[in-house]
Amino acid sequence: MTTDTLPVLAILGGTGDLGTGLARRWAQAGYRVIIGSRTADKAEAAVADLREVMAERGVAAVAVEAMENQAAAEAADIITLTVPFSHQASTLEQLKPALQGKILIDVTVPLVPPRVARVQLPEQGSAGQIAQEILGEEVAVVSAFQNVAAHHLQEGAGLDCDVLVCGNKKEARAEVIKLVEAAGMRGFHAGMINNAAAAEALTSVLITINKQYSCHAGIRITGLDHAE
């Protein structure tokens, strides 16, 4: 599959560690990646950094560009949202028209500082459900990547971490699993968007483990040796 036949990817709020980590991996896998931000300057700085990292890894050319969030959402086929929970709803409300008919990967975790190691799910059930309610059924919201340490995404090595993929449309989940695999991980169909609550809650558990054991923990699905 060539770059011309791959979906165009946008990462909104893509200048943070999580967003740039995903951008590095997808760009290196041959995808055209748009890094979106509220300000063009921040997006351009992130793109420059990504190109520098790719050069250090010996990757000759990557298709990556900078845009403000609105333009990025309009230009992409699949959009990943990596903004903090406090900005999730307002960002989606603003970009709702540009997202219609597309896949939105929601990476949001409903962390409420300062007690981020405590599970605090919203009354709607999960951040994934909030996204689906705001955007409506014409947008395929898929929840993923909540349990992957940004620190590991930044690295070029393989990842010993699995990704739970939740969403109401199986075809959209399958597309996101392809992106999980392109980023060097295993993705698993984990049910409807309601199930995103489990993955989101696990993040606070992993934060607790990270603090206790000075690590960057993830999750791993076992018992698959005889699965068809």
mmCIF file of C-alpha atoms in Angstrom:
data_model
loop_
_atom_site.group_PDB
_atom_site.id
_atom_site.type_symbol
_atom_site.label_atom_id
_atom_site.label_comp_id
_atom_site.label_asym_id
_atom_site.label_seq_id
_atom_site.Cartn_x
_atom_site.Cartn_y
_atom_site.Cartn_z
ATOM 1 C CA MET A 1 0.000 0.000 0.000
ATOM 2 C CA THR A 2 1.435 3.359 -1.032
ATOM 3 C CA THR A 3 1.224 6.702 0.726
ATOM 4 C CA ASP A 4 -1.343 7.799 -1.876
ATOM 5 C CA THR A 5 -3.745 5.018 -0.838
ATOM 6 C CA LEU A 6 -3.295 5.402 2.918
ATOM 7 C CA PRO A 7 -5.698 7.615 4.892
ATOM 8 C CA VAL A 8 -4.472 11.085 5.785
ATOM 9 C CA LEU A 9 -4.041 11.392 9.548
ATOM 10 C CA ALA A 10 -4.416 14.486 11.718
ATOM 11 C CA ILE A 11 -3.472 14.724 15.377
ATOM 12 C CA LEU A 12 -5.267 17.562 17.144
ATOM 13 C CA GLY A 13 -3.433 18.920 20.133
ATOM 14 C CA GLY A 14 -0.568 17.073 18.522
ATOM 15 C CA THR A 15 2.281 19.073 20.043
ATOM 16 C CA GLY A 16 2.367 17.224 23.386
ATOM 17 C CA ASP A 17 4.306 14.060 24.172
ATOM 18 C CA LEU A 18 1.459 11.704 23.273
ATOM 19 C CA GLY A 19 0.583 13.459 20.024
ATOM 20 C CA THR A 20 4.160 13.780 18.815
ATOM 21 C CA GLY A 21 4.849 10.176 19.788
ATOM 22 C CA LEU A 22 2.001 8.937 17.601
ATOM 23 C CA ALA A 23 3.026 11.324 14.820
ATOM 24 C CA ARG A 24 6.566 9.953 14.803
ATOM 25 C CA ARG A 25 5.399 6.366 14.548
ATOM 26 C CA TRP A 26 2.776 6.942 11.865
ATOM 27 C CA ALA A 27 5.037 9.169 9.784
ATOM 28 C CA GLN A 28 7.799 6.578 9.958
ATOM 29 C CA ALA A 29 5.263 3.950 8.831
ATOM 30 C CA GLY A 30 4.601 5.960 5.669
ATOM 31 C CA TYR A 31 1.419 7.856 6.521
ATOM 32 C CA ARG A 32 0.839 11.494 5.690
ATOM 33 C CA VAL A 33 0.489 13.115 9.115
ATOM 34 C CA ILE A 34 -0.838 16.566 9.965
ATOM 35 C CA ILE A 35 0.089 17.925 13.381
ATOM 36 C CA GLY A 36 -2.650 20.269 14.537
ATOM 37 C CA SER A 37 -2.554 22.874 17.267
ATOM 38 C CA ARG A 38 -4.480 25.936 18.372
ATOM 39 C CA THR A 39 -1.541 27.995 17.090
ATOM 40 C CA ALA A 40 0.364 27.375 13.869
ATOM 41 C CA ASP A 41 3.714 28.233 15.485
ATOM 42 C CA LYS A 42 3.481 25.347 17.962
ATOM 43 C CA ALA A 43 2.491 22.916 15.222
ATOM 44 C CA GLU A 44 5.382 24.042 13.014
ATOM 45 C CA ALA A 45 7.849 23.606 15.886
ATOM 46 C CA ALA A 46 6.560 20.062 16.460
ATOM 47 C CA VAL A 47 6.952 19.246 12.761
ATOM 48 C CA ALA A 48 10.512 20.573 12.742
ATOM 49 C CA ASP A 49 11.334 18.431 15.768
ATOM 50 C CA LEU A 50 9.788 15.353 14.151
ATOM 51 C CA ARG A 51 11.833 15.828 10.982
ATOM 52 C CA GLU A 52 14.994 16.161 13.067
ATOM 53 C CA VAL A 53 14.212 12.946 14.950
ATOM 54 C CA MET A 54 13.500 11.090 11.703
ATOM 55 C CA ALA A 55 16.820 12.277 10.254
ATOM 56 C CA GLU A 56 18.616 10.977 13.344
ATOM 57 C CA ARG A 57 16.927 7.600 12.810
ATOM 58 C CA GLY A 58 17.996 7.512 9.176
ATOM 59 C CA VAL A 59 14.503 8.013 7.770
ATOM 60 C CA ALA A 60 15.067 9.995 4.585
ATOM 61 C CA ALA A 61 11.662 11.531 3.990
ATOM 62 C CA VAL A 62 8.375 11.759 5.857
ATOM 63 C CA ALA A 63 5.065 13.325 4.840
ATOM 64 C CA VAL A 64 4.309 15.580 7.785
ATOM 65 C CA GLU A 65 2.951 19.109 7.954
ATOM 66 C CA ALA A 66 1.639 21.671 10.420
ATOM 67 C CA MET A 67 -1.823 23.239 10.535
ATOM 68 C CA GLU A 68 -4.168 24.834 13.000
ATOM 69 C CA ASN A 69 -6.709 22.375 14.399
ATOM 70 C CA GLN A 70 -9.588 23.470 12.163
ATOM 71 C CA ALA A 71 -7.643 23.090 8.927
ATOM 72 C CA ALA A 72 -6.143 19.799 10.102
ATOM 73 C CA ALA A 73 -9.582 18.341 10.851
ATOM 74 C CA GLU A 74 -10.853 19.403 7.438
ATOM 75 C CA ALA A 75 -7.867 17.958 5.558
ATOM 76 C CA ALA A 76 -7.667 14.541 7.230
ATOM 77 C CA ASP A 77 -9.556 11.274 6.828
ATOM 78 C CA ILE A 78 -8.894 10.020 10.364
ATOM 79 C CA ILE A 79 -8.454 12.468 13.229
ATOM 80 C CA THR A 80 -6.863 11.736 16.596
ATOM 81 C CA LEU A 81 -7.720 13.941 19.574
ATOM 82 C CA THR A 82 -4.944 14.229 22.179
ATOM 83 C CA VAL A 83 -6.010 17.310 24.138
ATOM 84 C CA PRO A 84 -6.467 17.254 27.946
ATOM 85 C CA PHE A 85 -9.895 16.233 29.249
ATOM 86 C CA SER A 86 -10.572 19.830 30.309
ATOM 87 C CA HIS A 87 -10.416 20.903 26.629
ATOM 88 C CA GLN A 88 -12.078 17.873 25.045
ATOM 89 C CA ALA A 89 -15.683 19.072 24.861
ATOM 90 C CA SER A 90 -14.911 22.620 23.707
ATOM 91 C CA THR A 91 -12.533 21.371 21.014
ATOM 92 C CA LEU A 92 -15.072 18.881 19.671
ATOM 93 C CA GLU A 93 -17.907 21.421 19.707
ATOM 94 C CA GLN A 94 -15.772 23.806 17.667
ATOM 95 C CA LEU A 95 -14.662 21.189 15.141
ATOM 96 C CA LYS A 96 -17.901 19.186 14.901
ATOM 97 C CA PRO A 97 -18.784 20.224 11.311
ATOM 98 C CA ALA A 98 -15.303 19.313 10.034
ATOM 99 C CA LEU A 99 -15.464 15.852 11.614
ATOM 100 C CA GLN A 100 -18.731 14.685 10.062
ATOM 101 C CA GLY A 101 -18.423 11.441 8.109
ATOM 102 C CA LYS A 102 -14.950 10.713 9.489
ATOM 103 C CA ILE A 103 -13.300 8.572 12.153
ATOM 104 C CA LEU A 104 -12.264 10.305 15.366
ATOM 105 C CA ILE A 105 -9.781 8.473 17.584
ATOM 106 C CA ASP A 106 -10.374 9.773 21.094
ATOM 107 C CA VAL A 107 -7.340 9.331 23.339
ATOM 108 C CA THR A 108 -8.809 11.437 26.144
ATOM 109 C CA VAL A 109 -8.527 10.224 29.720
ATOM 110 C CA PRO A 110 -10.779 11.958 32.285
ATOM 111 C CA LEU A 111 -8.006 12.776 34.734
ATOM 112 C CA VAL A 112 -8.922 15.387 37.338
ATOM 113 C CA PRO A 113 -5.822 16.988 38.907
ATOM 114 C CA PRO A 114 -4.349 16.812 41.401
ATOM 115 C CA ARG A 115 -5.602 13.267 42.126
ATOM 116 C CA VAL A 116 -4.810 11.738 38.751
ATOM 117 C CA ALA A 117 -4.023 8.360 40.321
ATOM 118 C CA ARG A 118 -7.664 8.043 41.410
ATOM 119 C CA VAL A 119 -10.317 6.814 38.966
ATOM 120 C CA GLN A 120 -12.783 9.678 38.375
ATOM 121 C CA LEU A 121 -15.028 8.830 35.426
ATOM 122 C CA PRO A 122 -17.526 11.473 34.243
ATOM 123 C CA GLU A 123 -21.257 11.097 34.776
ATOM 124 C CA GLN A 124 -21.685 10.297 31.065
ATOM 125 C CA GLY A 125 -19.653 7.131 31.640
ATOM 126 C CA SER A 126 -16.432 7.920 29.794
ATOM 127 C CA ALA A 127 -14.673 10.546 27.716
ATOM 128 C CA GLY A 128 -15.330 8.362 24.686
ATOM 129 C CA GLN A 129 -19.072 8.517 25.301
ATOM 130 C CA ILE A 130 -18.873 12.285 25.727
ATOM 131 C CA ALA A 131 -17.185 12.552 22.325
ATOM 132 C CA GLN A 132 -19.816 10.373 20.642
ATOM 133 C CA GLU A 133 -22.672 12.327 22.218
ATOM 134 C CA ILE A 134 -21.219 15.667 21.103
ATOM 135 C CA LEU A 135 -20.400 14.604 17.542
ATOM 136 C CA GLY A 136 -23.432 12.439 16.754
ATOM 137 C CA GLU A 137 -23.730 9.181 14.865
ATOM 138 C CA GLU A 138 -22.262 10.533 11.608
ATOM 139 C CA VAL A 139 -18.848 10.513 13.293
ATOM 140 C CA ALA A 140 -17.346 7.135 14.165
ATOM 141 C CA VAL A 141 -15.732 7.760 17.548
ATOM 142 C CA VAL A 142 -13.153 5.137 18.469
ATOM 143 C CA SER A 143 -11.464 5.170 21.863
ATOM 144 C CA ALA A 144 -7.839 3.956 21.941
ATOM 145 C CA PHE A 145 -4.270 4.488 23.199
ATOM 146 C CA GLN A 146 -5.228 5.479 26.771
ATOM 147 C CA ASN A 147 -2.912 2.912 28.351
ATOM 148 C CA VAL A 148 0.249 3.578 26.327
ATOM 149 C CA ALA A 149 2.989 5.613 27.989
ATOM 150 C CA ALA A 150 3.867 8.683 25.911
ATOM 151 C CA HIS A 151 7.480 8.088 26.934
ATOM 152 C CA HIS A 152 7.488 4.807 25.006
ATOM 153 C CA LEU A 153 5.726 6.268 21.969
ATOM 154 C CA GLN A 154 8.521 8.822 21.625
ATOM 155 C CA GLU A 155 11.072 6.031 21.287
ATOM 156 C CA GLY A 156 11.809 4.313 18.014
ATOM 157 C CA ALA A 157 11.890 0.798 19.456
ATOM 158 C CA GLY A 158 9.057 -1.724 19.514
ATOM 159 C CA LEU A 159 6.420 -1.549 22.219
ATOM 160 C CA ASP A 160 5.500 -4.398 24.553
ATOM 161 C CA CYS A 161 2.051 -2.928 25.105
ATOM 162 C CA ASP A 162 -1.445 -3.707 23.821
ATOM 163 C CA VAL A 163 -4.206 -1.253 22.940
ATOM 164 C CA LEU A 164 -7.913 -1.641 23.716
ATOM 165 C CA VAL A 165 -10.010 -0.279 20.846
ATOM 166 C CA CYS A 166 -13.644 0.616 21.625
ATOM 167 C CA GLY A 167 -16.279 2.045 19.308
ATOM 168 C CA ASN A 168 -19.807 1.487 18.054
ATOM 169 C CA LYS A 169 -18.786 0.714 14.448
ATOM 170 C CA LYS A 170 -16.755 -2.443 13.871
ATOM 171 C CA GLU A 171 -15.358 -1.175 10.560
ATOM 172 C CA ALA A 172 -14.017 1.958 12.248
ATOM 173 C CA ARG A 173 -12.458 -0.131 15.017
ATOM 174 C CA ALA A 174 -10.742 -2.235 12.357
ATOM 175 C CA GLU A 175 -9.272 0.877 10.726
ATOM 176 C CA VAL A 176 -7.916 2.054 14.062
ATOM 177 C CA ILE A 177 -6.417 -1.364 14.787
ATOM 178 C CA LYS A 178 -4.456 -0.992 11.523
ATOM 179 C CA LEU A 179 -3.035 2.260 12.899
ATOM 180 C CA VAL A 180 -2.219 0.618 16.224
ATOM 181 C CA GLU A 181 -0.256 -2.030 14.347
ATOM 182 C CA ALA A 182 1.450 0.601 12.188
ATOM 183 C CA ALA A 183 2.613 2.215 15.433
ATOM 184 C CA GLY A 184 4.210 -1.054 16.536
ATOM 185 C CA MET A 185 1.601 -2.437 18.937
ATOM 186 C CA ARG A 186 -1.229 -4.967 19.030
ATOM 187 C CA GLY A 187 -4.774 -3.641 18.947
ATOM 188 C CA PHE A 188 -7.855 -5.507 20.139
ATOM 189 C CA HIS A 189 -11.557 -5.069 19.424
ATOM 190 C CA ALA A 190 -12.798 -4.257 22.935
ATOM 191 C CA GLY A 191 -16.470 -3.585 22.277
ATOM 192 C CA MET A 192 -18.755 -0.581 22.063
ATOM 193 C CA ILE A 193 -17.848 2.956 23.076
ATOM 194 C CA ASN A 194 -19.360 2.357 26.540
ATOM 195 C CA ASN A 195 -16.454 0.008 27.222
ATOM 196 C CA ALA A 196 -14.030 2.906 26.887
ATOM 197 C CA ALA A 197 -14.726 3.494 30.578
ATOM 198 C CA ALA A 198 -12.614 0.442 31.411
ATOM 199 C CA ALA A 199 -9.586 1.591 29.414
ATOM 200 C CA GLU A 200 -9.863 5.137 30.733
ATOM 201 C CA ALA A 201 -10.100 3.933 34.328
ATOM 202 C CA LEU A 202 -7.051 1.718 33.840
ATOM 203 C CA THR A 203 -4.934 4.799 33.170
ATOM 204 C CA SER A 204 -5.232 5.959 36.773
ATOM 205 C CA VAL A 205 -4.333 2.447 37.909
ATOM 206 C CA LEU A 206 -1.246 2.511 35.681
ATOM 207 C CA ILE A 207 -0.265 5.930 37.045
ATOM 208 C CA THR A 208 -0.362 4.428 40.526
ATOM 209 C CA ILE A 209 1.806 1.507 39.388
ATOM 210 C CA ASN A 210 4.249 3.869 37.673
ATOM 211 C CA LYS A 211 4.679 5.875 40.854
ATOM 212 C CA GLN A 212 5.024 2.799 43.039
ATOM 213 C CA TYR A 213 7.540 0.982 40.847
ATOM 214 C CA SER A 214 9.247 3.866 38.964
ATOM 215 C CA CYS A 215 8.267 2.517 35.559
ATOM 216 C CA HIS A 216 6.162 3.246 32.464
ATOM 217 C CA ALA A 217 3.636 0.410 32.685
ATOM 218 C CA GLY A 218 1.200 -0.723 30.009
ATOM 219 C CA ILE A 219 -1.228 -3.605 29.544
ATOM 220 C CA ARG A 220 -0.837 -6.958 27.816
ATOM 221 C CA ILE A 221 -3.592 -9.353 26.686
ATOM 222 C CA THR A 222 -2.717 -12.989 27.428
ATOM 223 C CA GLY A 223 -4.241 -16.377 26.656
ATOM 224 C CA LEU A 224 -4.228 -15.912 22.874
ATOM 225 C CA ASP A 225 -2.039 -18.894 21.971
ATOM 226 C CA HIS A 226 -4.988 -20.992 20.787
ATOM 227 C CA ALA A 227 -7.243 -18.169 19.608
ATOM 228 C CA GLU A 228 -8.390 -18.323 16.005
#
